[in-house]
CSV table of C-alpha atoms in Angstrom, one decimal:
chain,number,residue,atom,x,y,z
A,18,UNK,CA,94.9,247.8,117.6
A,19,UNK,CA,93.0,246.1,120.4
A,20,UNK,CA,94.0,245.7,124.0
A,21,UNK,CA,93.2,242.3,125.6
A,22,UNK,CA,94.1,240.6,128.9
A,23,UNK,CA,95.4,237.1,129.1
A,24,UNK,CA,94.7,235.2,132.3
A,25,UNK,CA,96.5,231.9,132.9
A,26,UNK,CA,93.5,229.8,134.0
A,27,UNK,CA,95.3,227.8,136.6
A,28,UNK,CA,97.3,230.6,138.2
A,29,UNK,CA,96.4,233.2,140.7
A,30,UNK,CA,98.4,235.9,138.9
A,31,UNK,CA,97.0,239.1,137.5
A,32,UNK,CA,96.0,239.0,133.9
A,33,UNK,CA,98.7,240.0,131.4
A,34,UNK,CA,97.9,243.0,129.1
A,35,UNK,CA,98.8,242.7,125.5
A,36,UNK,CA,98.0,244.8,122.4
A,37,UNK,CA,97.2,243.0,119.2
A,38,UNK,CA,97.1,244.1,115.6
A,39,UNK,CA,95.1,242.5,112.8
A,40,UNK,CA,96.5,239.2,111.9
A,41,UNK,CA,97.8,238.4,115.4
A,42,UNK,CA,97.6,234.7,116.1
A,43,UNK,CA,97.2,232.8,119.3
A,44,UNK,CA,100.8,231.6,119.0
A,45,UNK,CA,102.1,235.2,118.5
A,46,UNK,CA,100.4,236.2,121.7
A,47,UNK,CA,101.8,233.3,123.7
A,48,UNK,CA,105.3,233.9,122.3
A,49,UNK,CA,105.1,237.6,123.1
A,50,UNK,CA,104.2,236.8,126.7
A,51,UNK,CA,107.1,234.4,126.9
A,52,UNK,CA,109.5,237.1,125.7
A,53,UNK,CA,108.2,240.1,127.5
A,54,UNK,CA,106.8,238.7,130.8
A,55,UNK,CA,109.0,235.6,131.0
A,56,UNK,CA,105.9,233.4,131.4
A,57,UNK,CA,106.3,230.3,129.3
A,58,UNK,CA,102.9,229.2,128.1
A,59,UNK,CA,104.1,226.5,125.7
A,60,UNK,CA,101.4,223.9,125.1
A,61,UNK,CA,98.6,226.3,126.2
A,62,UNK,CA,95.7,227.4,124.1
A,63,UNK,CA,93.7,230.6,124.4
A,64,UNK,CA,90.0,230.5,124.8
A,65,UNK,CA,87.1,232.7,125.9
A,66,UNK,CA,85.2,232.4,129.1
A,67,UNK,CA,82.2,230.0,129.7
A,68,UNK,CA,83.4,227.5,127.2
A,69,UNK,CA,83.2,229.8,124.3
A,70,UNK,CA,85.7,229.7,121.4
A,71,UNK,CA,89.1,228.1,121.8
A,72,UNK,CA,91.7,229.4,119.4
A,73,UNK,CA,94.0,227.2,117.4
A,74,UNK,CA,97.8,228.2,117.5
A,75,UNK,CA,97.7,229.7,114.0
A,76,UNK,CA,94.2,231.2,114.3
A,77,UNK,CA,93.8,234.9,113.8
A,78,UNK,CA,92.5,236.1,117.1
A,79,UNK,CA,92.0,239.8,116.2
A,80,UNK,CA,88.6,239.7,114.5
A,81,UNK,CA,87.2,237.4,117.2
A,82,UNK,CA,87.9,239.4,120.3
A,83,UNK,CA,86.6,242.7,121.5
A,84,UNK,CA,88.8,245.5,122.8
A,85,UNK,CA,89.3,245.0,126.5
A,86,UNK,CA,88.3,241.4,126.5
A,87,UNK,CA,89.9,238.8,128.7
A,88,UNK,CA,91.0,235.5,127.3
A,89,UNK,CA,92.1,232.4,129.3
A,90,UNK,CA,95.2,230.3,128.7
A,91,UNK,CA,94.5,226.6,129.4
A,92,UNK,CA,96.3,223.4,128.7
A,93,UNK,CA,94.0,221.9,126.1
A,94,UNK,CA,91.9,218.9,127.0
A,95,UNK,CA,88.9,217.5,125.2
A,96,UNK,CA,85.8,215.7,126.3
A,97,UNK,CA,85.9,212.4,124.4
B,12,UNK,CA,98.8,366.4,165.8
B,13,UNK,CA,95.5,365.3,167.1
B,14,UNK,CA,94.3,364.8,163.6
B,15,UNK,CA,97.3,362.5,162.9
B,16,UNK,CA,96.5,360.5,165.9
B,17,UNK,CA,92.9,360.3,164.8
B,18,UNK,CA,94.0,359.0,161.3
B,19,UNK,CA,96.3,356.4,162.8
B,20,UNK,CA,93.5,355.1,165.0
B,21,UNK,CA,91.3,354.9,162.0
B,22,UNK,CA,93.9,352.9,160.0
B,23,UNK,CA,94.5,350.5,162.9
B,24,UNK,CA,93.4,347.0,161.8
B,25,UNK,CA,90.3,345.7,163.1
B,26,UNK,CA,90.7,342.8,165.5
B,27,UNK,CA,88.7,339.8,164.5
B,28,UNK,CA,88.1,337.4,167.2
B,29,UNK,CA,87.9,333.8,166.0
B,30,UNK,CA,85.5,331.7,167.7
B,31,UNK,CA,85.0,328.0,167.6
B,32,UNK,CA,82.1,327.0,165.5
B,33,UNK,CA,79.5,325.3,167.5
B,34,UNK,CA,78.7,321.7,166.7
B,35,UNK,CA,75.2,322.6,165.7
B,36,UNK,CA,76.5,325.0,163.0
B,37,UNK,CA,78.8,322.3,161.6
B,38,UNK,CA,75.9,319.9,161.3
B,39,UNK,CA,73.8,322.5,159.7
B,40,UNK,CA,76.6,323.2,157.2
B,41,UNK,CA,77.0,319.5,156.4
B,42,UNK,CA,73.3,319.2,155.8
B,43,UNK,CA,73.5,321.9,153.3
B,44,UNK,CA,76.0,320.0,151.2
B,45,UNK,CA,74.8,319.9,147.6
B,46,UNK,CA,76.2,316.4,147.0
B,47,UNK,CA,73.5,314.0,148.0
B,48,UNK,CA,74.6,311.2,150.3
B,49,UNK,CA,74.7,307.8,148.6
B,50,UNK,CA,74.3,304.6,150.3
B,51,UNK,CA,77.4,302.5,150.2
B,52,UNK,CA,77.4,300.0,147.3
B,53,UNK,CA,76.1,296.6,148.3
B,54,UNK,CA,78.9,294.1,147.7
B,55,UNK,CA,77.3,290.7,147.1
B,56,UNK,CA,78.6,288.1,149.4
B,57,UNK,CA,80.9,285.7,147.7
B,58,UNK,CA,79.2,282.3,147.5
B,59,UNK,CA,81.6,279.6,148.5
B,60,UNK,CA,82.5,277.1,145.8
B,61,UNK,CA,81.7,273.5,146.4
B,62,UNK,CA,84.7,271.7,147.7
B,63,UNK,CA,85.6,268.8,145.5
B,64,UNK,CA,88.2,266.5,146.8
B,65,UNK,CA,90.6,265.6,144.0
B,66,UNK,CA,91.9,262.2,144.9
B,67,UNK,CA,94.4,260.3,142.8
B,68,UNK,CA,92.7,257.8,140.5
B,69,UNK,CA,92.9,254.3,141.7
B,70,UNK,CA,92.3,251.6,139.2
B,71,UNK,CA,90.1,248.7,140.4
B,72,UNK,CA,92.4,245.7,140.5
B,73,UNK,CA,91.4,242.8,138.3
B,74,UNK,CA,90.5,239.4,139.6
B,75,UNK,CA,93.5,237.2,140.2
B,76,UNK,CA,91.4,234.1,141.0
B,77,UNK,CA,92.0,231.0,138.9
B,78,UNK,CA,89.3,230.0,136.5
B,79,UNK,CA,87.6,227.5,138.8
B,80,UNK,CA,87.1,230.2,141.4
B,81,UNK,CA,86.0,232.8,138.8
B,82,UNK,CA,83.4,230.4,137.6
B,83,UNK,CA,82.0,230.0,141.1
B,84,UNK,CA,83.3,226.6,141.9
B,85,UNK,CA,84.0,225.8,145.6
B,86,UNK,CA,86.4,223.6,147.3
B,87,UNK,CA,84.6,221.3,149.6
B,88,UNK,CA,86.8,220.7,152.6
B,89,UNK,CA,84.4,218.4,154.4
B,90,UNK,CA,83.8,216.1,151.5
B,91,UNK,CA,87.5,216.1,150.8
B,92,UNK,CA,88.2,214.8,154.3
B,93,UNK,CA,85.7,212.0,153.9
B,94,UNK,CA,86.7,211.0,150.4
B,95,UNK,CA,90.5,211.6,150.9
B,96,UNK,CA,90.5,213.4,147.6
B,97,UNK,CA,90.2,217.0,146.6
B,98,UNK,CA,86.5,217.7,146.0
B,99,UNK,CA,85.2,220.7,144.1
B,100,UNK,CA,81.5,221.5,143.5
B,101,UNK,CA,80.0,224.0,141.1
B,102,UNK,CA,78.4,224.2,137.7
B,103,UNK,CA,79.6,224.1,134.1
B,104,UNK,CA,78.3,227.4,132.8
B,105,UNK,CA,77.7,228.1,129.1
B,106,UNK,CA,75.5,230.6,127.2
B,107,UNK,CA,73.1,227.7,126.3
B,108,UNK,CA,72.7,225.9,129.7
B,109,UNK,CA,74.4,225.3,133.0
B,110,UNK,CA,74.8,221.9,134.7
B,111,UNK,CA,75.7,221.1,138.2
B,112,UNK,CA,79.1,219.4,138.5
B,113,UNK,CA,81.5,217.8,140.9
B,114,UNK,CA,85.2,217.0,140.6
B,115,UNK,CA,86.6,214.3,142.9
B,116,UNK,CA,90.3,214.0,142.6
B,117,UNK,CA,90.8,213.4,138.8
B,118,UNK,CA,87.2,212.4,138.2
B,119,UNK,CA,84.8,214.8,136.6
B,120,UNK,CA,81.0,214.4,137.1
B,121,UNK,CA,77.9,216.1,135.7
B,122,UNK,CA,74.5,216.0,137.3
B,123,UNK,CA,71.2,215.9,135.4
B,124,UNK,CA,72.6,216.3,131.9
B,125,UNK,CA,70.1,217.1,129.2
B,126,UNK,CA,69.0,214.7,126.4
B,127,UNK,CA,71.0,216.8,124.0
B,128,UNK,CA,74.2,216.0,125.9
B,129,UNK,CA,73.5,212.3,126.4
B,130,UNK,CA,72.4,211.7,122.8
B,131,UNK,CA,74.6,214.3,121.1
B,132,UNK,CA,78.0,213.9,119.4
B,133,UNK,CA,79.8,213.6,122.8
B,134,UNK,CA,77.1,211.3,124.3
B,135,UNK,CA,79.5,208.4,124.7
B,136,UNK,CA,81.8,210.5,126.9
B,137,UNK,CA,79.1,210.7,129.6
B,138,UNK,CA,78.6,207.4,131.5
B,139,UNK,CA,76.2,206.9,134.4
B,140,UNK,CA,78.1,206.2,137.7
B,141,UNK,CA,75.8,203.3,138.6
B,142,UNK,CA,73.4,200.9,136.9
B,143,UNK,CA,70.3,202.4,138.4
B,144,UNK,CA,71.7,205.9,138.5
B,145,UNK,CA,69.1,207.3,140.8
B,146,UNK,CA,71.1,210.5,141.3
B,147,UNK,CA,71.4,211.1,137.6
B,148,UNK,CA,75.1,211.5,137.9
B,149,UNK,CA,77.4,210.9,135.0
B,150,UNK,CA,81.1,210.6,134.7
B,151,UNK,CA,82.9,212.6,132.0
B,152,UNK,CA,85.7,211.1,129.9
B,153,UNK,CA,88.5,213.2,128.4
B,154,UNK,CA,91.0,212.6,125.7
B,155,UNK,CA,93.5,214.2,126.3
B,156,UNK,CA,93.0,214.3,130.0
B,157,UNK,CA,93.0,217.8,131.7
B,158,UNK,CA,96.1,218.7,133.5
B,159,UNK,CA,94.2,220.8,136.1
B,160,UNK,CA,90.6,221.5,137.1
B,161,UNK,CA,90.6,224.8,135.3
B,162,UNK,CA,91.3,223.1,132.0
B,163,UNK,CA,88.8,220.4,132.8
B,164,UNK,CA,86.0,222.8,133.6
B,165,UNK,CA,86.6,224.8,130.5
B,166,UNK,CA,86.7,221.6,128.3
B,167,UNK,CA,83.3,220.5,129.6
B,168,UNK,CA,81.9,223.9,129.0
B,169,UNK,CA,83.3,223.9,125.5
B,170,UNK,CA,81.8,220.4,124.8
B,171,UNK,CA,78.4,221.5,126.0
B,172,UNK,CA,78.5,224.5,123.6
B,173,UNK,CA,79.5,222.2,120.7
B,174,UNK,CA,76.7,219.8,121.5
B,175,UNK,CA,74.1,222.6,121.6
B,176,UNK,CA,75.4,224.1,118.4
B,177,UNK,CA,74.7,220.9,116.5
B,178,UNK,CA,71.1,220.9,117.5
């Protein structure tokens, strides 16, 4: 199990702590936050800081994050 | 009779007069004591323990700033007044490179982009703001367009990483 923090990029709220097990997807995390914290992040995507990896909804987040890492939730947009 | 009286006198108890012992004699007697005097045991002074204040643990609160602030961008009030639009200045930071940027209203700009950016897979998304482009300022195009500046900054940073990974 890994503990990570989710920061909603556009808000000035404190990051939300979540614990994830192997196989946890980005969608699972956002759904968990909606159910437990009543923060609806539908349409958001999780990504790392400084433009690093953005996770797809069905992507397994567990192997790509470190214990204690902070991820950001953004509404996706693409340079193009 | 006289002999009886003489015997009685003989049997009479002797009177012993008790006299107070003089101080000098007491001292002499004490000096003669067989048990040698011992110095009182030296009790080591207790060394005081260091005082350590046990305070309740206070966790350092995590940053609550939105992404643009966390990435070091600044809101330019003066420029915002002149341009009548929200103006933010900062830089797009990635592990590969960082580029100075500006956000004016809904328009995103990048200054002095590298050749990799201009000729890479996203090259068409960066257009010079003027024909001579003396300030080397390029406008950034999005599809879909970012809903807020946090999303926009992160998207540009992600695009820069993608570009550098292809080289």
